[in-house]
XYZ file of C-alpha atoms in Angstrom:
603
model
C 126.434 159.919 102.581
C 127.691 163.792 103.523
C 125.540 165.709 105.173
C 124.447 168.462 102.018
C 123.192 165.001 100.382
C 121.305 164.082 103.314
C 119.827 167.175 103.927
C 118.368 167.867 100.053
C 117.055 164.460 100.309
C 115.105 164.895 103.483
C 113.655 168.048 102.306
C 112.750 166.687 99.274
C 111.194 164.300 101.618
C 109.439 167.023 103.643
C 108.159 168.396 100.881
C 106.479 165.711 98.876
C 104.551 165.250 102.491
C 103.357 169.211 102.384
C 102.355 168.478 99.160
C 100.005 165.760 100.538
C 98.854 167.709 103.417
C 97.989 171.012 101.349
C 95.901 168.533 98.819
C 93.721 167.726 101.836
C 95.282 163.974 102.643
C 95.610 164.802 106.102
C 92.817 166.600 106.960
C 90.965 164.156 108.589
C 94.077 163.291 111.129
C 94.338 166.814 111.621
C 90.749 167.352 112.190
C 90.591 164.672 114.713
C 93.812 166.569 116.310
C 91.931 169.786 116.768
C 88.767 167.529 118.342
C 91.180 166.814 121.097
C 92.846 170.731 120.962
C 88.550 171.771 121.243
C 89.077 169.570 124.628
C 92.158 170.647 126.263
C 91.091 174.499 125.571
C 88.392 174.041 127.853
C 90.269 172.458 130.537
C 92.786 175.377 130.324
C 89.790 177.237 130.450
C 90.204 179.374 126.819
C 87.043 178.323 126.006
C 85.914 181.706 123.456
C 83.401 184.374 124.946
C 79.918 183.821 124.862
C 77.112 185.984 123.055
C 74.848 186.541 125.869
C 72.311 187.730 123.840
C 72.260 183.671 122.478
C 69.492 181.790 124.182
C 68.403 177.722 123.277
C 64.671 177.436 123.375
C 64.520 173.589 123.967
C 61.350 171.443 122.631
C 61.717 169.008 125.381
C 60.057 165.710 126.403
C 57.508 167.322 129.002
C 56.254 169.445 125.672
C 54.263 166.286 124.621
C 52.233 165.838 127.777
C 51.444 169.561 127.657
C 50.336 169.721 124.460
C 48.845 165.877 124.493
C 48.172 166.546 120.689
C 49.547 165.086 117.687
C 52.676 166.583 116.191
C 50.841 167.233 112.793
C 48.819 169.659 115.006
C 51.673 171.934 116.846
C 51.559 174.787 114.240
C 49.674 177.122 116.657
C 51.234 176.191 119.618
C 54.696 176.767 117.978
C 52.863 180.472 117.060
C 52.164 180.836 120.743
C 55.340 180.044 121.567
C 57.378 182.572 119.332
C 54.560 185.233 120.361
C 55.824 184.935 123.514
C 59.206 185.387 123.105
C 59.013 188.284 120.652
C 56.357 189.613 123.512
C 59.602 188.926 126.368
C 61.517 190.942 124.263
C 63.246 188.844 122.218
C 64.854 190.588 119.030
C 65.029 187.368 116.533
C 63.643 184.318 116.867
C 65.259 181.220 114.992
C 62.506 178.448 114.384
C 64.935 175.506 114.198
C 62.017 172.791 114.033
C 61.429 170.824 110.634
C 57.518 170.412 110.658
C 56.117 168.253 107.886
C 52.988 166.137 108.748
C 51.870 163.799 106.435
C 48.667 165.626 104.693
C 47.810 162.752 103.074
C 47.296 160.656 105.792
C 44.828 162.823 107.861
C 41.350 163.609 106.994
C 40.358 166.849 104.561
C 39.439 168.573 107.471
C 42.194 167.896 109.617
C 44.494 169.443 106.789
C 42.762 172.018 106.137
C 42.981 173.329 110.228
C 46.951 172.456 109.953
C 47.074 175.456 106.765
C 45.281 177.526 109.286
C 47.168 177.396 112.241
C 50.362 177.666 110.072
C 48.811 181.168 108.971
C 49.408 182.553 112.402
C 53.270 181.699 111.679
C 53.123 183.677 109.181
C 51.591 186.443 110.357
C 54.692 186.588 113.221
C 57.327 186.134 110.055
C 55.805 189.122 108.626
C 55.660 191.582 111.610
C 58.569 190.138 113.192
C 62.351 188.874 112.666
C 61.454 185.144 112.473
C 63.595 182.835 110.712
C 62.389 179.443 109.717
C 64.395 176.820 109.043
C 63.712 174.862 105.658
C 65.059 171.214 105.008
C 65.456 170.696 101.001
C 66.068 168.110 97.930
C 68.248 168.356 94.890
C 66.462 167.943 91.701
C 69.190 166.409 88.826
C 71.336 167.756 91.261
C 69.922 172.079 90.891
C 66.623 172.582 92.029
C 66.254 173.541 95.551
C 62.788 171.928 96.790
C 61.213 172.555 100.367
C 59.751 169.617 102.392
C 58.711 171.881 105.141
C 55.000 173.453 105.096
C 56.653 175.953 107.179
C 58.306 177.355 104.475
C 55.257 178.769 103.636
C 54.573 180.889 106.730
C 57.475 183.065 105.536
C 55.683 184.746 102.401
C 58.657 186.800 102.842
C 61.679 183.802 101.225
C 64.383 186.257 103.335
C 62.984 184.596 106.770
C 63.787 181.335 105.377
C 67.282 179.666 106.165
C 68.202 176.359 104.643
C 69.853 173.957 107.275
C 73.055 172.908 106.466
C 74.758 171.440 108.590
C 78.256 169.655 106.720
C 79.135 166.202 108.133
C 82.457 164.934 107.358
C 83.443 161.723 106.145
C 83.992 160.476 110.486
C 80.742 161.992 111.105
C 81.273 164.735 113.244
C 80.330 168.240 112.311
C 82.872 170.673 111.979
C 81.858 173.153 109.730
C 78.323 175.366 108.677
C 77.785 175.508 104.327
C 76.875 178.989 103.799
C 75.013 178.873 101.269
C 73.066 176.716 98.572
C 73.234 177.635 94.602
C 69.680 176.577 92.979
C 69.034 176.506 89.306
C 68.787 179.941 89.023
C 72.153 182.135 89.191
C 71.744 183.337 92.927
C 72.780 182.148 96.214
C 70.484 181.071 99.030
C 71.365 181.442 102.529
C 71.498 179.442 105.123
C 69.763 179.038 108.388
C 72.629 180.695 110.569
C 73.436 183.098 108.192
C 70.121 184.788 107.769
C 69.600 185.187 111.589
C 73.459 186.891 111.760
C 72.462 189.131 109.103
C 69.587 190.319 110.724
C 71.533 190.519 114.598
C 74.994 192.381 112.770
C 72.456 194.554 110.299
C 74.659 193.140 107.502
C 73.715 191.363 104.351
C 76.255 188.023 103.935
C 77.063 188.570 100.314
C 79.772 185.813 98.204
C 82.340 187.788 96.320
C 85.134 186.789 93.911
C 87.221 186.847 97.068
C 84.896 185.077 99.391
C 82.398 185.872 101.816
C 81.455 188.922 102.685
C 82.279 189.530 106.598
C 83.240 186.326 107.808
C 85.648 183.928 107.497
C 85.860 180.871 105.706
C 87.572 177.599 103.978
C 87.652 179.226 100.571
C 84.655 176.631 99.872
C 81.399 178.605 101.389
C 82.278 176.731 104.635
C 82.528 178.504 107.801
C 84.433 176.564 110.610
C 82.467 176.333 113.602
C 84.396 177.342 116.871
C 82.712 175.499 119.679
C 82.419 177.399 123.064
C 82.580 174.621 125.521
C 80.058 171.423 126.163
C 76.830 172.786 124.910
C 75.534 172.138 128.200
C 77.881 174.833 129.392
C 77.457 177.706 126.770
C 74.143 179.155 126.667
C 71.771 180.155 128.612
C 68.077 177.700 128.299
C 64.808 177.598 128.706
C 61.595 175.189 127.834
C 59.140 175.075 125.294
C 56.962 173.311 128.319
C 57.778 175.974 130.424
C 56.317 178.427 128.397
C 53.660 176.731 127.572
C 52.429 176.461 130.742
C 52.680 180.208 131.676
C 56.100 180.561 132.640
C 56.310 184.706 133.187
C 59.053 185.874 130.794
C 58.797 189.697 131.954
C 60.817 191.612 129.757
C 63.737 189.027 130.235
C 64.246 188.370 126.789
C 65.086 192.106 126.121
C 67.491 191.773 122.414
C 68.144 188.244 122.824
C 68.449 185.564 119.404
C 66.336 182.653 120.835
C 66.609 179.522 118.725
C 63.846 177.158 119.335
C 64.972 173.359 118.448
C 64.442 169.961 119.493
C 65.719 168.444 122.743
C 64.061 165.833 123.452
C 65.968 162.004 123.398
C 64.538 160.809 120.020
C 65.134 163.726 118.130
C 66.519 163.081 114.759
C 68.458 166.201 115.177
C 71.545 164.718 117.200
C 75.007 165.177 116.123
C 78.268 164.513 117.128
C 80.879 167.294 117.355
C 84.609 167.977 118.869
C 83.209 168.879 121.749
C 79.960 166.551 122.602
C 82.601 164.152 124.997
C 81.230 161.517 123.040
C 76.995 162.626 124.316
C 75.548 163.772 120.435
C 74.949 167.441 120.276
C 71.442 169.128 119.430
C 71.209 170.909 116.051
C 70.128 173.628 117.870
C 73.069 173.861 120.016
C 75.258 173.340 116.871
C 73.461 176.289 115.012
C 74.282 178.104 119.054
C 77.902 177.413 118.511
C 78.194 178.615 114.823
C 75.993 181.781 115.349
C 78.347 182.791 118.706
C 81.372 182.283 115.684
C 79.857 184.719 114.242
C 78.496 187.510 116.900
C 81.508 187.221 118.434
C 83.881 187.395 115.481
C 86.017 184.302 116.950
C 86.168 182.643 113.476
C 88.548 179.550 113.142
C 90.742 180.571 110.319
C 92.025 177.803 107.978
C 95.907 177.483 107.011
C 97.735 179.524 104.375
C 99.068 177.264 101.325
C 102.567 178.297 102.244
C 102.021 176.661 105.899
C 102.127 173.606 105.212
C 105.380 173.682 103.269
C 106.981 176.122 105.777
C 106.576 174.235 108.569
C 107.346 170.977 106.999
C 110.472 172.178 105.997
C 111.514 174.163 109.360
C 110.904 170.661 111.090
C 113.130 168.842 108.588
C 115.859 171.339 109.221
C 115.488 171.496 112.906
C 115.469 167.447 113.204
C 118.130 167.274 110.943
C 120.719 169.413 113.099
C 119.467 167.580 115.977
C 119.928 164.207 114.767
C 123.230 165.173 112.999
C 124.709 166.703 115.865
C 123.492 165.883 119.018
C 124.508 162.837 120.841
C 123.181 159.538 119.644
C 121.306 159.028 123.290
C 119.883 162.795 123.477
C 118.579 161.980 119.628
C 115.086 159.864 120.684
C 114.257 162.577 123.832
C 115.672 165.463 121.555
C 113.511 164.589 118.813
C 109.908 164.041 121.032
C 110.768 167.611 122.432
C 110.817 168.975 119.197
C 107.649 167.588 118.071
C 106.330 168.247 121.685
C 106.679 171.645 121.331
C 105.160 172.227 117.519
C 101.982 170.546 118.737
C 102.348 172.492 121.976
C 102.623 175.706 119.499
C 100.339 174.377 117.043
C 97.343 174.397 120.205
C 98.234 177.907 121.524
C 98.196 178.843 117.952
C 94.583 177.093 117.829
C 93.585 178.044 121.621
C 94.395 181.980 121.503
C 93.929 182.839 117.929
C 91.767 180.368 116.119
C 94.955 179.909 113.842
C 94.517 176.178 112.344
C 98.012 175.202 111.342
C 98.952 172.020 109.850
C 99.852 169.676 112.391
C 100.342 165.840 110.917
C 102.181 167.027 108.087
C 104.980 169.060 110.164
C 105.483 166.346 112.206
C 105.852 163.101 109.879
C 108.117 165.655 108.140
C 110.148 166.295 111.052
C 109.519 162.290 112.755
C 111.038 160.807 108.993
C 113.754 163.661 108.823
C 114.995 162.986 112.266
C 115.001 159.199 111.938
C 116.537 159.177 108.553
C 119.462 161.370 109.607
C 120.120 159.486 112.525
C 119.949 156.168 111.037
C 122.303 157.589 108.214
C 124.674 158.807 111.473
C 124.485 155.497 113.098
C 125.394 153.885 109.545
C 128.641 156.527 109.380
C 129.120 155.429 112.991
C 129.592 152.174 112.337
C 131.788 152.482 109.705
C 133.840 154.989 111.409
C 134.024 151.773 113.655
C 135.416 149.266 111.198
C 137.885 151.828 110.133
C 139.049 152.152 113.617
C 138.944 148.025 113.802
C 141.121 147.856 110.272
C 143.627 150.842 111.773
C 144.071 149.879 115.095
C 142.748 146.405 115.777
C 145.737 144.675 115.354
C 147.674 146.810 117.378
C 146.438 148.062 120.565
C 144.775 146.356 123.741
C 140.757 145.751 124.094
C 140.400 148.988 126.883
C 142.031 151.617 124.148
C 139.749 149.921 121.024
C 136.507 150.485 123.681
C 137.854 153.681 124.073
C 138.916 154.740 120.313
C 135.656 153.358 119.269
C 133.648 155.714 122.071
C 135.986 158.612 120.514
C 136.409 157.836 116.435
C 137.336 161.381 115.526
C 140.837 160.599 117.398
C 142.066 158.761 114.419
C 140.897 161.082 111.515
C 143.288 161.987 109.349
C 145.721 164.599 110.676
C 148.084 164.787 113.208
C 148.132 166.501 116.956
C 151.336 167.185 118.898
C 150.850 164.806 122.268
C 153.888 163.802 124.688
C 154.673 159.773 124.462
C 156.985 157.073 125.158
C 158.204 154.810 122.529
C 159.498 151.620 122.981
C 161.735 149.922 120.593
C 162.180 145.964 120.915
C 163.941 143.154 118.877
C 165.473 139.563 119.180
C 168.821 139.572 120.377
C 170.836 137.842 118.016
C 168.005 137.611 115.110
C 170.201 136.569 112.191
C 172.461 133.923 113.441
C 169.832 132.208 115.440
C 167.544 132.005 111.931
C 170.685 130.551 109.503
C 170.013 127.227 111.011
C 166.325 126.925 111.055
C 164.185 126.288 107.515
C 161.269 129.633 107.052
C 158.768 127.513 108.046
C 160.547 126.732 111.777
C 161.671 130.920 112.177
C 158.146 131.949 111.388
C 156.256 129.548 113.832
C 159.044 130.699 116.559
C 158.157 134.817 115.641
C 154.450 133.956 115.763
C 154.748 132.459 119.583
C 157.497 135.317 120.342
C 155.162 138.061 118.759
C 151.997 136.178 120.931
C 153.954 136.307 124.241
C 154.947 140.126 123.579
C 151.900 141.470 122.689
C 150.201 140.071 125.409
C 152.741 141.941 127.921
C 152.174 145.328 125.569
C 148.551 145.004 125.473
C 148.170 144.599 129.604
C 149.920 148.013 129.800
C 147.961 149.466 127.295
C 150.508 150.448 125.008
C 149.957 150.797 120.776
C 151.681 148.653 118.456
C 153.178 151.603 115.749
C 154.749 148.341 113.246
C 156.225 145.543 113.513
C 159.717 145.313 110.914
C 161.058 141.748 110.637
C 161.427 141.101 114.459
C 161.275 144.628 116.238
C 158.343 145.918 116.998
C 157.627 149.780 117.688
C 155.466 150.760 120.871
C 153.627 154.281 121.986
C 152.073 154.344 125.702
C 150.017 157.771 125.962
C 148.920 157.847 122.249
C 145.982 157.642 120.764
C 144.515 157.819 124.022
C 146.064 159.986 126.913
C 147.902 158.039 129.487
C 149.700 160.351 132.782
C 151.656 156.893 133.581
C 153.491 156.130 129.629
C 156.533 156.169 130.884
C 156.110 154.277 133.817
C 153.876 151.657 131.410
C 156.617 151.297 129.160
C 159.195 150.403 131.520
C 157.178 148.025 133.208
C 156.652 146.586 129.748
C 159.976 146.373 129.126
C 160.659 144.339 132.542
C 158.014 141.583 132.008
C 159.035 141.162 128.446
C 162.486 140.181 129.814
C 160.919 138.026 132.852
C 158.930 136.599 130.446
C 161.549 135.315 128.384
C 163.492 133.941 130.908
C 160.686 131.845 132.064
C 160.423 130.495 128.662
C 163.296 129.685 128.281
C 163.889 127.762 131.304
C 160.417 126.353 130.378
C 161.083 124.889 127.379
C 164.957 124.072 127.424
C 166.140 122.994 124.513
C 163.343 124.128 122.534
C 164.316 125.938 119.779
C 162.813 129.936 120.305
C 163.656 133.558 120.415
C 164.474 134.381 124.107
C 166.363 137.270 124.655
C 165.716 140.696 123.584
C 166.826 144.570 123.262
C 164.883 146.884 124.243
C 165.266 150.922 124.049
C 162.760 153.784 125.899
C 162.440 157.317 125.346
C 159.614 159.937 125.450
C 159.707 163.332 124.237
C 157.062 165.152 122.438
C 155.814 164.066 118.917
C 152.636 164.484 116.239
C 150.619 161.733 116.479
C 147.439 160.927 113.944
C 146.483 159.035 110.699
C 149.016 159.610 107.993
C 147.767 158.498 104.168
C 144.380 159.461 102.803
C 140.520 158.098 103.135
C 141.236 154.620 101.412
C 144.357 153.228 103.072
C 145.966 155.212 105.765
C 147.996 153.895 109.147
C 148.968 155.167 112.650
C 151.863 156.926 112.564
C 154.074 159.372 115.530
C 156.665 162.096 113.266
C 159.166 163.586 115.822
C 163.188 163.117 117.073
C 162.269 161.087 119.779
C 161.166 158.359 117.637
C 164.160 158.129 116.145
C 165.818 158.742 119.405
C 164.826 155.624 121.094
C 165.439 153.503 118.076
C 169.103 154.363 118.975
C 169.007 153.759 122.557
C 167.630 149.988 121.979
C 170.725 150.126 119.831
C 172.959 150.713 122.231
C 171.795 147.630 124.278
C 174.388 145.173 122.736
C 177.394 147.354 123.171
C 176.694 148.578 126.513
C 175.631 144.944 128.065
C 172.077 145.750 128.893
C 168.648 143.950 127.768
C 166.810 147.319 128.687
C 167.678 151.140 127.979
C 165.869 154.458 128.958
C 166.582 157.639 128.457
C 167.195 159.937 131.559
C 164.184 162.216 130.110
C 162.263 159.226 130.382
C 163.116 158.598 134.352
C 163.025 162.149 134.690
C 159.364 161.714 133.514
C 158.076 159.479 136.481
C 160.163 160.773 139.065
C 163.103 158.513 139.030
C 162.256 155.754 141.290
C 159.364 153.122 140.475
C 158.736 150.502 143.355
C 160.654 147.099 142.677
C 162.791 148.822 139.773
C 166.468 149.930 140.443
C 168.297 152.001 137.698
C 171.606 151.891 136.623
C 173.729 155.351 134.869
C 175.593 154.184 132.071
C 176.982 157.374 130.918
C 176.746 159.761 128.642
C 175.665 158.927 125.174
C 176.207 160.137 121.486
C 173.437 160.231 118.946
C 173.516 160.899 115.746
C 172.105 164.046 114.872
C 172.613 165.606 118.122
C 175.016 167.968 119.678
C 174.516 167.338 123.226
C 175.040 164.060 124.911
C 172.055 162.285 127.091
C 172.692 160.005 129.722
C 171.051 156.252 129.155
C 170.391 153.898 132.244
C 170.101 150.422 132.309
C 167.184 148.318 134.618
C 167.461 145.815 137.213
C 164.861 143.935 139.449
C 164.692 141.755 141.900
């Protein structure tokens, strides 16, 4: 497969998994990414700033003992409460406490005390900027309907925020629903929203474009961005405390207290990204989303276009890598890559609020990355069985390891390299076969070709062809040799030894035992020669054709082996155990000048 194909089809690839991520597939992975991103933040220590003027008013367990009353008869000690917090100075107070005895169950009188005391709630939500949370049912799925009778303290509806609080589908809460839409064509707020509308002196109003002032999911949900544990964040203080006298003095000058429930078997217990697996209080949850707002640190959801941009820049970028790099830097290459989106993706996250797609980018770039390189290893290994079907037959184990390890040396094309060729054949060829049937001069060419290939493949040398019984060979091509012409003559030496021991060997034995053989080594072009489906290696150049002619000399000139003197010149003249004989001046065809052959002896 070419690359272009491979490309389009990872892309297409890519982008069928943007697709998934922008229709909300992976949002739950992601989600659970940026749990852990809410984590290392605060280690870093990014944590957001806090709203100072935030403070958690917790109904603790001591509260009980202090009050020793039922809970169906708190109202007025809740009123005393927020009296003396608006007395402290306190410039909103968020009633974050669901309170809804059951009437029924208590005597008339009883009841009609609890309406009373709720009164003096009232009385504070009308002189004051007390908002009271509200819990609520859906009638055939419209109607909003209180269950709290302290929804009816606030005779004005403004102090009265719904709670809701949006679990997702792991249970942890994540985001804040702004607001509620009731049979009739108007919106109702929200317990966090009312109280930042009354600290920022700015209605929250939904528009065709959104949400007035903050920023949201594009579905009346506001992201809440967690400052750090809860235990951490904001500043406390107890509902006990108070209670029992505890002098506030003016310390509570234009703070937001939010009174809520703290105590171990509260309802109210959540988990969220940043609860280190302890449940959070409501209270602190409603904390967290109001400091979103104050502080205008809004998480801000990803574009459309993000997920499909950064899908496809990771299908490029894996591509390249796994295309081009080397096959063992592919595996670290590739976790590096993703490394560093998720490394961008939580800087993104840490210092801007940015939420960018993080799954989708990198299963885009994980399946681009692998696919490539799986399709390279593929082309690899065919590259191999080409060089297996080219060369196989003809050169020594070492150079196939090494033409394997280096393919691109046998694509097609030639480069000009300097070699020696060898030329071989049977001395004698024809009139030793006249006697003998096919059958018997084959089996004796298949045990002289064994014998001489053995001795050619120890040096290292490449089998060009065999024709009938003469065989071609290059030392220093494919791969580069600085000894070829020393290799070939040593070739040419335990060839001849070879055959002598044979012979004396096997006597009688019918067999091909003697041998011409001709060296030279100039500079030729070397490469494949033929096209993609059948194609062979070939070396184009004079001294090919010039060392044909020396091993033709052999005969007339009484030697078994013939170099050239550009080939002795080549190693220096002298080789150790070697001695070489001048035998003149020679003619070639083709050439003007004469060049001086020398035979080889050993001892």
């Amino acid at each position: 497969m070419n690359s272009a194909r491979q490309l389009i089809i990872v892309s297409l690839v890519g982008l069928l998994i943007a697709l998934a991520s922008w229709r909300g597939h992976f949002s739950g992975l992601d989600a659970r990414i940026y749990d852990n991103f809410f984590h290392y933040r605060h280690l870093l220590g990014w944590d957001p700033p806090i709203d100072p003027r935030i403070v958690i008013v917790e109904l603790d367990e001591e509260t009980f003992d202090v009050i020793g009353q039922p809970v169906s008869r708190w109202a007025d000690d809740y009123a005393v409460v927020v009296d003396r917090l608006f007395q402290a100075g306190a410039d909103i107070v968020g009633f974050d406490i669901l309170f809804a005895p059951r009437l029924k169950e208590l005597p008339p009188e009883d009841s009609h005390k609890i309406y009373g005391e709720i009164e003096q709630l009232g009385l504070l939500a009308l002189t004051h900027d007390l908002v009271i949370i509200d819990s609520y049912r859906q009638l055939e799925g419209k109607a909003l309907t209180s269950v709290d009778l302290l929804h009816f303290a606030a005779k004005d509806k403004q102090n009265v925020g719904y709670n809701n609080l949006l679990t997702d589908a792991d249970g942890v809460v994540r985001a804040l629903g702004l607001f509620f839409y009731n049979e009739e064509p108007r919106s109702t707020r929200n317990f966090v929203g009312r109280i930042a509308e009354l600290a920022k002196e700015s209605p929250i109003v939904k528009t065709e474009k959104g949400v007035s002032g903050l920023v949201t999911t594009g579905a009346d949900k506001m992201l809440i961005n967690y400052p750090g544990p809860p235990s951490l964040s904001f500043e406390r203080l107890k509902v006990s405390d108070i209670l029992q006298g505890q002098k506030l003095n003016g310390s509570l000058e234009d703070k937001i207290c939010l009174l809520g429930p703290a105590f171990d078997t509260s309802n109210d217990l959540h988990n969220t990204p940043m609860n280190f697996n302890l449940a959070s209080l409501g209270v602190e949850i409603h904390a967290a989303a109001l400091n979103t707002i104050l502080t205008d640190r809004y998480l801000r959801p990803p574009p459309p276009w993000s997920h499909f941009v950064f899908s496809l820049v990771g299908v490029v970028l894996a591509f390249l890598l796994a295309l081009r790099a080397p096959p063992q830097a592919i595996l670290g290459g590739g976790f590096l890559l993703m490394l560093s989106y998720l490394c961008l993706a939580f800087f993104a996250f840490a210092k801007a609020g940015l939420l960018v797609p993080v799954l989708a980018p990198l299963l885009a770039t994980a399946v681009s990355g692998g696919s490539t390189a799986v399709a390279r290893y593929r082309a690899l290994e065919s590259s191999r069985r080409y060089v297996k079907a080219v060369l196989g037959r003809f050169v020594s184990p070492q150079v196939m390891e090494e033409l394997l390890a280096s393919p691109n040396n046998l694509q097609l094309g030639g480069r000009r390299k300097r070699i020696t060729v060898l030329f071989t054949d049977i001395n004698n060829f024809t009139p030793q076969c006249e006697s003998k049937s096919p059958e018997e001069v084959l089996l004796m060419l298949n045990e002289f070709f064994n014998e001489m290939l053995e001795i050619i493949f120890r040096y290292n040398g490449t089998v060009k062809q065999f024709v009938g019984d003469e065989i071609m060979v290059m030392y220093g091509a494919p791969n580069d040799m600085d000894d070829h012409a020393e290799r070939a003559v040593y070739t040419a030496r335990d060839m001849v030894k070879r055959l002598d021991e044979l012979k004396a060997l096997k006597g009688e034995k019918a067999g091909f035992y003697e041998v011409k053989v001709g060296i030279h080594t100039g500079d030729v072009v070397v490469g494949n020669v033929g096209n993609e489906r059948r194609s062979e290696y070939a070396a184009v150049g004079d001294p090919v054709n010039t060392a044909a002619r020396i091993e033709g000399l052999t005969k007339n000139l009484e030697e078994a082996i013939l170099l050239s003197e550009v080939t002795l010149k080549e190693f220096g003249g002298t080789l150790t155990g070697i001695e070489f004989v001048p035998k003149g001046p020679q003619s070639f065809k083709g050439k003007a000048d004469k060049m001086e052959v020398f035979g080889v002896r050993w001892s």
